[in-house]
Every structure is written in C-alpha cells, then in structure tokens.
mmCIF file with all atom_site columns, C-alpha atoms in Angstrom:
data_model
loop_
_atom_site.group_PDB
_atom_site.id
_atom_site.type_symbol
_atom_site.label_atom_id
_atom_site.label_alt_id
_atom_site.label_comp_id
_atom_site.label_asym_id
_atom_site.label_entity_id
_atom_site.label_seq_id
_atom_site.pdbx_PDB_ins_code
_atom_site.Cartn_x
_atom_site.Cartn_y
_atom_site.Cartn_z
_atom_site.occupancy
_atom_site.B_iso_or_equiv
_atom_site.pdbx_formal_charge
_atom_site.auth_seq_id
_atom_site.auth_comp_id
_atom_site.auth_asym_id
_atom_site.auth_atom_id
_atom_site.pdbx_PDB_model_num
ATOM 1   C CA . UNK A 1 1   ? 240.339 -4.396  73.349  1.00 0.00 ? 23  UNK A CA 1
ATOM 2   C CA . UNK A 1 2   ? 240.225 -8.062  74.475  1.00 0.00 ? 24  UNK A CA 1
ATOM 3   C CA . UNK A 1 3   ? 239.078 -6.969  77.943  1.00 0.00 ? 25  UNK A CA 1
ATOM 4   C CA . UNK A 1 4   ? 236.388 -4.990  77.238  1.00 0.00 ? 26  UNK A CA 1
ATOM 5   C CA . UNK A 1 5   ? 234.712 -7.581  74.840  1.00 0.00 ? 27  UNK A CA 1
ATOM 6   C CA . UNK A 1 6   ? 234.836 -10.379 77.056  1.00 0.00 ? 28  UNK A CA 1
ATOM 7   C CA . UNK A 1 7   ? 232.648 -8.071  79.987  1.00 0.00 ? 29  UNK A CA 1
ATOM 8   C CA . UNK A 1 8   ? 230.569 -6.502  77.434  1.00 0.00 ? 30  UNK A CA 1
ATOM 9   C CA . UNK A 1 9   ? 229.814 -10.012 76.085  1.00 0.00 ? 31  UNK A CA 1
ATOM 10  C CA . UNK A 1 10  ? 229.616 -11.497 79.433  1.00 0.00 ? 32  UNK A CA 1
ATOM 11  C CA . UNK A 1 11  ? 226.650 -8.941  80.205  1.00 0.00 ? 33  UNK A CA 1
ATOM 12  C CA . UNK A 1 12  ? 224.933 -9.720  76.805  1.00 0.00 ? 34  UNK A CA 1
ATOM 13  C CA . UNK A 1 13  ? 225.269 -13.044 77.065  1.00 0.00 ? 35  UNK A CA 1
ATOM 14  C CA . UNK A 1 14  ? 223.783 -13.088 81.189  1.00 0.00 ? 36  UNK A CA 1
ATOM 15  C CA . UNK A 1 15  ? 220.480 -10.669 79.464  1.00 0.00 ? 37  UNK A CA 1
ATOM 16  C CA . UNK A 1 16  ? 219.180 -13.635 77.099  1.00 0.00 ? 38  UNK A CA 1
ATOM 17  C CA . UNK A 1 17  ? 216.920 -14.893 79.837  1.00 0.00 ? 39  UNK A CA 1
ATOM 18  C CA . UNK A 1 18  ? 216.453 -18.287 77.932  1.00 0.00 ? 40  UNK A CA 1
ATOM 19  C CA . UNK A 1 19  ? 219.757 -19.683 77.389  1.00 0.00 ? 41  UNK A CA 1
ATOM 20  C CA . UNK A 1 20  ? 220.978 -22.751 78.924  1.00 0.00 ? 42  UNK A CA 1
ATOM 21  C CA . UNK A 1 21  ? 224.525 -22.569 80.871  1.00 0.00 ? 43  UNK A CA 1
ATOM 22  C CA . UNK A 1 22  ? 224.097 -19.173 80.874  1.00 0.00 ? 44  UNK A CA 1
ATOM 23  C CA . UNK A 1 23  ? 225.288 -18.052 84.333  1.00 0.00 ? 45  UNK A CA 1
ATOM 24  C CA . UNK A 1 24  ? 228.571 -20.398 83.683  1.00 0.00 ? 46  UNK A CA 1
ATOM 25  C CA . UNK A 1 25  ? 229.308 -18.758 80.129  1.00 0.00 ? 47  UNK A CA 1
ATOM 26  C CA . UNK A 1 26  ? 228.863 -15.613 81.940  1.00 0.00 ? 48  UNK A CA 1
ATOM 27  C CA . UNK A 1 27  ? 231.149 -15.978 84.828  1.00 0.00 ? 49  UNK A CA 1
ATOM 28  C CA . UNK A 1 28  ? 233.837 -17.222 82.790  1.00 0.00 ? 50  UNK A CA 1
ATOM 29  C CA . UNK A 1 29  ? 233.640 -14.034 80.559  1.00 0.00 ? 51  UNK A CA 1
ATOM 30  C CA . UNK A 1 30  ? 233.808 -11.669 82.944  1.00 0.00 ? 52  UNK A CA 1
ATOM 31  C CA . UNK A 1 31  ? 236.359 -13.265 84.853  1.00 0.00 ? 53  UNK A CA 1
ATOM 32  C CA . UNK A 1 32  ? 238.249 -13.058 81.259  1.00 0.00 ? 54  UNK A CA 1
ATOM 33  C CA . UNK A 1 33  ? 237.355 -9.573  81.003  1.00 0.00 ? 55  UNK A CA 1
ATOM 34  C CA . UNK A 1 34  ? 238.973 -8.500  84.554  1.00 0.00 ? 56  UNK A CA 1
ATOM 35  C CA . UNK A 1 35  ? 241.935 -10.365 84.013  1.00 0.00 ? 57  UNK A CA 1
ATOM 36  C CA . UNK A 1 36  ? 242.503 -9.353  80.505  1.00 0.00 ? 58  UNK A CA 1
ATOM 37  C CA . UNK A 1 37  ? 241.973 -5.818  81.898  1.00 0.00 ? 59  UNK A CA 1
ATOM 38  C CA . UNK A 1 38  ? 244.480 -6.480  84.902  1.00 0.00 ? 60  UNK A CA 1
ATOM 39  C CA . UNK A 1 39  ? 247.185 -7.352  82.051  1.00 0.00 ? 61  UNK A CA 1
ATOM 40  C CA . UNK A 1 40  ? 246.261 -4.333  80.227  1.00 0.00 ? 62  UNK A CA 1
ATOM 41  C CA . UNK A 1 41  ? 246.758 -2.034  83.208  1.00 0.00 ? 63  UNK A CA 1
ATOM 42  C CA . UNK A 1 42  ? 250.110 -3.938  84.288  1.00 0.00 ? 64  UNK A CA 1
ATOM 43  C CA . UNK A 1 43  ? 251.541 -3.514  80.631  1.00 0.00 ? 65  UNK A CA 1
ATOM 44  C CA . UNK A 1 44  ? 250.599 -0.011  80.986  1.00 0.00 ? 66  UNK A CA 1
ATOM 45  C CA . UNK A 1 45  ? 252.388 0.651   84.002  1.00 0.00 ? 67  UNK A CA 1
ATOM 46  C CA . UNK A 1 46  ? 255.542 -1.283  82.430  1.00 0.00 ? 68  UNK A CA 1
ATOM 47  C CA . UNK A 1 47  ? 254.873 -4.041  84.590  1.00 0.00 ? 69  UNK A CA 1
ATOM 48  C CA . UNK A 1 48  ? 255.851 -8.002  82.991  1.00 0.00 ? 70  UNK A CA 1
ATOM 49  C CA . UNK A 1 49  ? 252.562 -9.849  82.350  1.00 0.00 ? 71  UNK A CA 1
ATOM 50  C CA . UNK A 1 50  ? 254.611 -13.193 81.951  1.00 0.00 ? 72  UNK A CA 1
ATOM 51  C CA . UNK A 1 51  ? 255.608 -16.012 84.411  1.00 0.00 ? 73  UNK A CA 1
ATOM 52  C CA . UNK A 1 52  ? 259.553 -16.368 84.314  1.00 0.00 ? 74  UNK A CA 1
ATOM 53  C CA . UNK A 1 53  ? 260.121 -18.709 81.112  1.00 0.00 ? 75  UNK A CA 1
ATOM 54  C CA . UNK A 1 54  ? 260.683 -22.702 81.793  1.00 0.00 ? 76  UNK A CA 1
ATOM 55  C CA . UNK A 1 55  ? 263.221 -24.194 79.648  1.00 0.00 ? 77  UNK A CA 1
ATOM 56  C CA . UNK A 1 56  ? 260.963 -25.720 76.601  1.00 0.00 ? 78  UNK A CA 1
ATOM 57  C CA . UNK A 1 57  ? 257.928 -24.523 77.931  1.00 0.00 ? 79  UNK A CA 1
ATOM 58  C CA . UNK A 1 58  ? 255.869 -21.585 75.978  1.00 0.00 ? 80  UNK A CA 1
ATOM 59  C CA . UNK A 1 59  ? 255.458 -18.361 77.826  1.00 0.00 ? 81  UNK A CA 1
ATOM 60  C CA . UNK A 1 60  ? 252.411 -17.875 80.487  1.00 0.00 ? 82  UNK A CA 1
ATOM 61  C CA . UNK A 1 61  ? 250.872 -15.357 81.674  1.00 0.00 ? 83  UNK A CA 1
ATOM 62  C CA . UNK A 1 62  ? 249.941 -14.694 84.985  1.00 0.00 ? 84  UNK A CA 1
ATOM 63  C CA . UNK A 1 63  ? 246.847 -16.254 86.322  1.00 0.00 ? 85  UNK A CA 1
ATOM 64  C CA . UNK A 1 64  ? 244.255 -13.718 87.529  1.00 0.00 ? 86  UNK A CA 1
ATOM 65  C CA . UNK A 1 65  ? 245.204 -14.034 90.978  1.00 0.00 ? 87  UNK A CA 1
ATOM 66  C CA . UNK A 1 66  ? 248.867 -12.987 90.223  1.00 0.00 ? 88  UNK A CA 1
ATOM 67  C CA . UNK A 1 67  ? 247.962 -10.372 88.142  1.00 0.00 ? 89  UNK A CA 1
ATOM 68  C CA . UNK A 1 68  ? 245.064 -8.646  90.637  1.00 0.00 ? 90  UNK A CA 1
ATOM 69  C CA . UNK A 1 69  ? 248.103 -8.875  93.592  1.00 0.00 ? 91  UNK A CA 1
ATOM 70  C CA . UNK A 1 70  ? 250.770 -6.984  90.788  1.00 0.00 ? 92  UNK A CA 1
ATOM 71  C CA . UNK A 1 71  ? 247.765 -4.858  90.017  1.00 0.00 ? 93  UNK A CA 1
ATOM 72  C CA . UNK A 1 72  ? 247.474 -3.513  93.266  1.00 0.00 ? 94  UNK A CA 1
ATOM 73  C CA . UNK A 1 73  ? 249.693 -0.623  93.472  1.00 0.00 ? 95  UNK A CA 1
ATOM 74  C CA . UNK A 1 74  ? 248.211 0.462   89.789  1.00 0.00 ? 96  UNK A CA 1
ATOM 75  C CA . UNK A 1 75  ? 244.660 0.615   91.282  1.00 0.00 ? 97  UNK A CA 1
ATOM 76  C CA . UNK A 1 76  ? 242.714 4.003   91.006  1.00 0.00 ? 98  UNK A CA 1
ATOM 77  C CA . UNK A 1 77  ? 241.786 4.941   94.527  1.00 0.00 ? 99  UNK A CA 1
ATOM 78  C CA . UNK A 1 78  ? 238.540 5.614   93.065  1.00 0.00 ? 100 UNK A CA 1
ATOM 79  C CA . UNK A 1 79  ? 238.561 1.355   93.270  1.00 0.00 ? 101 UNK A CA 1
ATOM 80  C CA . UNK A 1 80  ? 238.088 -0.060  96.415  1.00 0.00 ? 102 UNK A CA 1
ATOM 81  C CA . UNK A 1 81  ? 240.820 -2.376  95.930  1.00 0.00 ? 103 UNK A CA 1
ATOM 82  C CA . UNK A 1 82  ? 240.087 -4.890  98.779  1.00 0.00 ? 104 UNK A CA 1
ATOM 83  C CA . UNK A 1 83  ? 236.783 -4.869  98.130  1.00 0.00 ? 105 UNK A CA 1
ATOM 84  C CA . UNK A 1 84  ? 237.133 -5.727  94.280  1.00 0.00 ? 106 UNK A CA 1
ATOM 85  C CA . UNK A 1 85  ? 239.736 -8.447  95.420  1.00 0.00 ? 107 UNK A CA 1
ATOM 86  C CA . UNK A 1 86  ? 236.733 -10.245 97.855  1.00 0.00 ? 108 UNK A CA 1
ATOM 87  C CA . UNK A 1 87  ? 234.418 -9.648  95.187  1.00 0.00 ? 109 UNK A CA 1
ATOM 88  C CA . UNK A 1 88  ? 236.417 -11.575 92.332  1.00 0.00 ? 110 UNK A CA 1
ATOM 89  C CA . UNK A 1 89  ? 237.709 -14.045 94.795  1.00 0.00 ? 111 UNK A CA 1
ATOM 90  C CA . UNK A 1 90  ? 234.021 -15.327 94.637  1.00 0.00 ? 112 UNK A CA 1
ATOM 91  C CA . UNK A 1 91  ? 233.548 -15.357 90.810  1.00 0.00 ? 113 UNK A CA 1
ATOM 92  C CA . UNK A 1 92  ? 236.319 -16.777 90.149  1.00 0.00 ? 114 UNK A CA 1
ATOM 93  C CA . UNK A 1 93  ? 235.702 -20.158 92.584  1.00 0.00 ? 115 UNK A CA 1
ATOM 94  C CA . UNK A 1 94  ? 232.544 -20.138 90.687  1.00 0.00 ? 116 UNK A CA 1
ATOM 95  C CA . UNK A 1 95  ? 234.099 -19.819 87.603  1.00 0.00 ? 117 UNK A CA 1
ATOM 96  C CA . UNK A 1 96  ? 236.549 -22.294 88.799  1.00 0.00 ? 118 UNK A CA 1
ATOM 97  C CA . UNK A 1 97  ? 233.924 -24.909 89.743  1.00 0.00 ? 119 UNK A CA 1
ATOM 98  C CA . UNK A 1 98  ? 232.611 -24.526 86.120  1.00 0.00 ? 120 UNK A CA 1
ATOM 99  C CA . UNK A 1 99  ? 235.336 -25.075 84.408  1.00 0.00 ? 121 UNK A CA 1
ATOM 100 C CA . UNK A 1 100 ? 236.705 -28.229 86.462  1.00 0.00 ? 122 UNK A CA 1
ATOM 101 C CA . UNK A 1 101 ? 233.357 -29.538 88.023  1.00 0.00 ? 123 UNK A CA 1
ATOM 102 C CA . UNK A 1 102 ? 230.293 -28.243 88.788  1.00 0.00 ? 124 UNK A CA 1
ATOM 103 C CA . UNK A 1 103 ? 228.388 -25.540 90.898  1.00 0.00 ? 125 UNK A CA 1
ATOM 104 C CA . UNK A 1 104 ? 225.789 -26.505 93.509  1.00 0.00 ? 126 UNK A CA 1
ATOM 105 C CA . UNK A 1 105 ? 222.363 -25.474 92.105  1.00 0.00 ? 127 UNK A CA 1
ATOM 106 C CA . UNK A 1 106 ? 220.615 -22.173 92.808  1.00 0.00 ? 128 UNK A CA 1
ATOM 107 C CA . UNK A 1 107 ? 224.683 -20.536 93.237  1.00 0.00 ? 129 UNK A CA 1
ATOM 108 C CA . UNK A 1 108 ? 223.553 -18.490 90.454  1.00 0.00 ? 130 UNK A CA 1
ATOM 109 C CA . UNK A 1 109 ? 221.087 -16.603 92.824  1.00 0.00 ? 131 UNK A CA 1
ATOM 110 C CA . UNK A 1 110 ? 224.517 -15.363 94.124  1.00 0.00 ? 132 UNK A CA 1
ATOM 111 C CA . UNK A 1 111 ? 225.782 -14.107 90.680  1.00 0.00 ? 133 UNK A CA 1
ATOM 112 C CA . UNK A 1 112 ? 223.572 -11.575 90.254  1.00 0.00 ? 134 UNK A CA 1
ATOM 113 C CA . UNK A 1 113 ? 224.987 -9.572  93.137  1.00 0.00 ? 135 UNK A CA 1
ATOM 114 C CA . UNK A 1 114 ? 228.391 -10.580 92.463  1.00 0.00 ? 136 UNK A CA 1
ATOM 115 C CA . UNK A 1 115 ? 228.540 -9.884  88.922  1.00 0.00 ? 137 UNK A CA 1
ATOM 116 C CA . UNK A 1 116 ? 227.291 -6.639  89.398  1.00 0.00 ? 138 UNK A CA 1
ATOM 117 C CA . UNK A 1 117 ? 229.181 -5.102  91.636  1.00 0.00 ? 139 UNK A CA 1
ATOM 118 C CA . UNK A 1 118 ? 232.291 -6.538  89.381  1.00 0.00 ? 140 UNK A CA 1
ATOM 119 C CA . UNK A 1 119 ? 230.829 -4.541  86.274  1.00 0.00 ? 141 UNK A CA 1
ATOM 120 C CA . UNK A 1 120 ? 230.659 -1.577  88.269  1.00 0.00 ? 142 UNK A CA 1
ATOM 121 C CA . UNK A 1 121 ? 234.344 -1.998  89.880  1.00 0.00 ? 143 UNK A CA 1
ATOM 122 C CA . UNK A 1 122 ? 235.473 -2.817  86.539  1.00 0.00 ? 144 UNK A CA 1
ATOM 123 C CA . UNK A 1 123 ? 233.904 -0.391  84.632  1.00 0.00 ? 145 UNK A CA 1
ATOM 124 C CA . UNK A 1 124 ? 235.474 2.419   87.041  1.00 0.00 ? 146 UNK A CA 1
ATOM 125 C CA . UNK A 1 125 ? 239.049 0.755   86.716  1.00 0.00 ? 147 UNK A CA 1
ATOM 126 C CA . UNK A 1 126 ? 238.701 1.345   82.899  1.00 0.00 ? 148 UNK A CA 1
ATOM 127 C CA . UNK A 1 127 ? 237.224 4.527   83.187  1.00 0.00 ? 149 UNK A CA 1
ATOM 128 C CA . UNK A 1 128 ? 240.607 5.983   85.521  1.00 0.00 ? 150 UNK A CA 1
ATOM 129 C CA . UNK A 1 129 ? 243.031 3.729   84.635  1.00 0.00 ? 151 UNK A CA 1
ATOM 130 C CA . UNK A 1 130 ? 242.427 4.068   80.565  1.00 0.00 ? 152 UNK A CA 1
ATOM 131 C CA . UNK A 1 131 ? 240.239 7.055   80.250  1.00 0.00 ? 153 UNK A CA 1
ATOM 132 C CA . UNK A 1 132 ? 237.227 4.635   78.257  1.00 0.00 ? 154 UNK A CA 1
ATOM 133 C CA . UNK A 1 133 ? 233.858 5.160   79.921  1.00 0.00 ? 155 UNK A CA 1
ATOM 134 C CA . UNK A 1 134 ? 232.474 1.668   78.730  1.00 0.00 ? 156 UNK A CA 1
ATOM 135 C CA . UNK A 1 135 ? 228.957 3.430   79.450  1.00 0.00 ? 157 UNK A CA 1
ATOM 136 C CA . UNK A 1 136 ? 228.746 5.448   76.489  1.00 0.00 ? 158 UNK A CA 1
ATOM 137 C CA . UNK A 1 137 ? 229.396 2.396   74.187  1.00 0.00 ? 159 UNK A CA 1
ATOM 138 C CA . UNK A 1 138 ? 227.041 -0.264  75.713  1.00 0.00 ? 160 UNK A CA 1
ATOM 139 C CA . UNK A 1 139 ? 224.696 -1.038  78.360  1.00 0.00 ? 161 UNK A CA 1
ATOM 140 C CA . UNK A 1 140 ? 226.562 -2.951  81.068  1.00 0.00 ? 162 UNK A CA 1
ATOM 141 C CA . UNK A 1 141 ? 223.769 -3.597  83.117  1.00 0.00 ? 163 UNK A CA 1
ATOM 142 C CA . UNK A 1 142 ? 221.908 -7.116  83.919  1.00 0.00 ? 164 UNK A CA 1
ATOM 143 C CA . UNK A 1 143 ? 218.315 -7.639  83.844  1.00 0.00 ? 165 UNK A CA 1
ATOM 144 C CA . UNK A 1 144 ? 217.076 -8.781  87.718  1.00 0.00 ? 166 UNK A CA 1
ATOM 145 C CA . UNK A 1 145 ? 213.920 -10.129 86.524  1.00 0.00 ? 167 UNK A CA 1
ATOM 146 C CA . UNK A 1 146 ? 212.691 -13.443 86.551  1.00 0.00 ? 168 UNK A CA 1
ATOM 147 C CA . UNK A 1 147 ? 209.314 -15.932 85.963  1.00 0.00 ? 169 UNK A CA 1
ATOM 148 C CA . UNK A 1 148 ? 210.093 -16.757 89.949  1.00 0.00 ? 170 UNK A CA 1
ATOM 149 C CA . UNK A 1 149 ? 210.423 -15.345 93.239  1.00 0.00 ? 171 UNK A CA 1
ATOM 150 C CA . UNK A 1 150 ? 214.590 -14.654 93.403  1.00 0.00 ? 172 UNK A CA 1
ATOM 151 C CA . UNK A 1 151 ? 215.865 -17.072 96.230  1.00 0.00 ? 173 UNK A CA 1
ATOM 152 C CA . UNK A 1 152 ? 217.428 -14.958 99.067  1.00 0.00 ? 174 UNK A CA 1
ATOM 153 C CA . UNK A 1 153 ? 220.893 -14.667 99.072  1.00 0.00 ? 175 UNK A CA 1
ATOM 154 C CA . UNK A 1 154 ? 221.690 -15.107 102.790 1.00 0.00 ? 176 UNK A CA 1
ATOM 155 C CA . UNK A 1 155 ? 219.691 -18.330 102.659 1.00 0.00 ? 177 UNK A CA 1
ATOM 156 C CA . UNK A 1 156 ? 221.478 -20.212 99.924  1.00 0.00 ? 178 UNK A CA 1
ATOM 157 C CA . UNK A 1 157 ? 225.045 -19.354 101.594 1.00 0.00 ? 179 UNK A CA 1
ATOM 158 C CA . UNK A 1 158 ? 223.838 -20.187 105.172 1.00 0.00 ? 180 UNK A CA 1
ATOM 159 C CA . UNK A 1 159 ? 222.789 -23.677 103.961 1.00 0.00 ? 181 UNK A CA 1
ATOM 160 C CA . UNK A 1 160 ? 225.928 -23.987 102.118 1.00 0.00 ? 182 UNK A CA 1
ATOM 161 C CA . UNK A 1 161 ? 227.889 -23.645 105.031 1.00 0.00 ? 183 UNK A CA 1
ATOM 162 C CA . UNK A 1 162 ? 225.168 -25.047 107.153 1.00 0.00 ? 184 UNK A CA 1
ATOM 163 C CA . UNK A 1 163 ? 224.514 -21.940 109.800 1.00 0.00 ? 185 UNK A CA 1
ATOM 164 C CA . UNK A 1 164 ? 221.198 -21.126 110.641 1.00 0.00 ? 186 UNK A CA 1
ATOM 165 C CA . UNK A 1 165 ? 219.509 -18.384 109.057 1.00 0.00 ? 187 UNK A CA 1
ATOM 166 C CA . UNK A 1 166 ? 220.286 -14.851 110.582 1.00 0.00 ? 188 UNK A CA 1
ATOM 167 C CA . UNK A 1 167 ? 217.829 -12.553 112.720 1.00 0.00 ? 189 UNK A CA 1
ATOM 168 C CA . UNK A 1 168 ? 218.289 -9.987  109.785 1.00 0.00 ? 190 UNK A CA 1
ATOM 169 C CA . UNK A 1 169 ? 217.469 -13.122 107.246 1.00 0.00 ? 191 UNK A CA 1
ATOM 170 C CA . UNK A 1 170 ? 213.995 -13.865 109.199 1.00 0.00 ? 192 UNK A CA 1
ATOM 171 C CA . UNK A 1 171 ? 212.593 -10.684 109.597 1.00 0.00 ? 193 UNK A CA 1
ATOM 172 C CA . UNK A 1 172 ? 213.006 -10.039 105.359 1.00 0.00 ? 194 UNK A CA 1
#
C-alpha cells in the first residue's frame, strides 16, 4: 500500500545523486513509510489507529511516536525493537528539523547510516508482520558513492555536541 510506496520512493528518490533537497525529501518519506506501516500493522492486530475524537475536531491519527510505542507488542522478534525505536528516533528529529526549520549542514553524512539500517528494519517488519518481501519487487538499497571523500560520522556528531574526537575516531 501507502507504506510501502512512500520507502520505496524514499530510496528512489535518495539514488538521483543530483537532486537538490534530496536528503530532506528522503527522510520525510521514509519516516512516512514506517509510520504508515506502524498503522498498517496496528489495524492488523485490531488495534485503534485514531486519537480519541475532540468535539468538532476531525479525527487524527496517531503521530509516529504513538504508533511505534502501540506497535511494540506487534513487533516480530525477528525486529530488534529497541534498536529500530533509537534508530527512528534520529530520522525523525531530522525529519522534524526539515519540516519546521532547518538541519545543520553535512547531517546528511549521518543519513546514510541511518536510513539504511531503517530500510533493512523495515523491510523485515513487512516481510513477518505481512508476509511481502519488498526485495523481490524493488531495489531498496542506496547508492554510498560520492564525487567527495564521505565526512566521518563520529566527527560530525562529536562537533555537534562539542566532545573531542574519540581514540577509535583518530586512529581511522
């Protein structure tokens, strides 16, 4: 459905390596993909997908971070659930800062490594939970290449938070 559109656009959409705003348009499909997925597995499990309704107010659904904490007990335990929770938590401030601000520059060095991991998880979740192997209908993997040297990682989050670069960090 829905779900599986948004993350299989997200990917095609991160593999045009000259598009501008591309790591933004990417984060905020796949964070539509999970949580489209999340609904999909809570309405599967009879679970309510809705916030209680407000008096002349139009129904909501629940935010992504609702629905991954009513999603928990619906989790394969082929899913590292924590994991995929820590993982997300990060896209989605990213995705966050897009849609409301901004993102410092060279965050999307970050994304790479983020994103994929969240294909992976995601890709397993709909795989148990659903019986679709997404694999056999598209490529859902994202091209690491680049013109430049990748920044490291460890680097760009140790200046963000201003700690000095780790022994491991050096000797790379």
């Amino acid at each position: 459905g829905n779900s599986v559109a948004a993350t299989a656009a997200a990917v095609e959409i991160y593999n045009k390596p000259k598009m501008d705003y591309r790591d933004e348009t990417f984060v905020v499909l796949l964070v539509n993909g999970w949580e489209l997925g999340l609904k999909a597995l809570l309405s599967k499990n009879r679970q309510r997908i809705f916030y209680p309704k407000k008096q002349n107010e139009p129904y909501k659904t629940y935010s992504i971070t609702d629905a991954l904490r009513y999603a928990r007990k619906f989790f394969p335990s082929t899913v590292d659930y924590s994991a995929t929770v820590a993982n997300l938590e990060q896209l989605i401030k990213y995705r966050d800062n897009v849609i409301h601000f901004y993102n410092e520059s060279g965050f999307g060095v970050l994304i790479y490594a983020l994103a994929q991991t969240a294909i992976v998880n995601y890709c397993d979740l709909v795989r148990v939970a659903f019986g679709f192997d997404l694999s056999k209908e598209i490529t859902l993997s994202l091209l690491p290449l680049a013109l430049s040297a990748p920044l490291d990682p460890i680097e760009f989050i140790n200046k963000q938070t201003g700690q000095a670069p780790s022994t491991r960090a050096v000797q790379q």
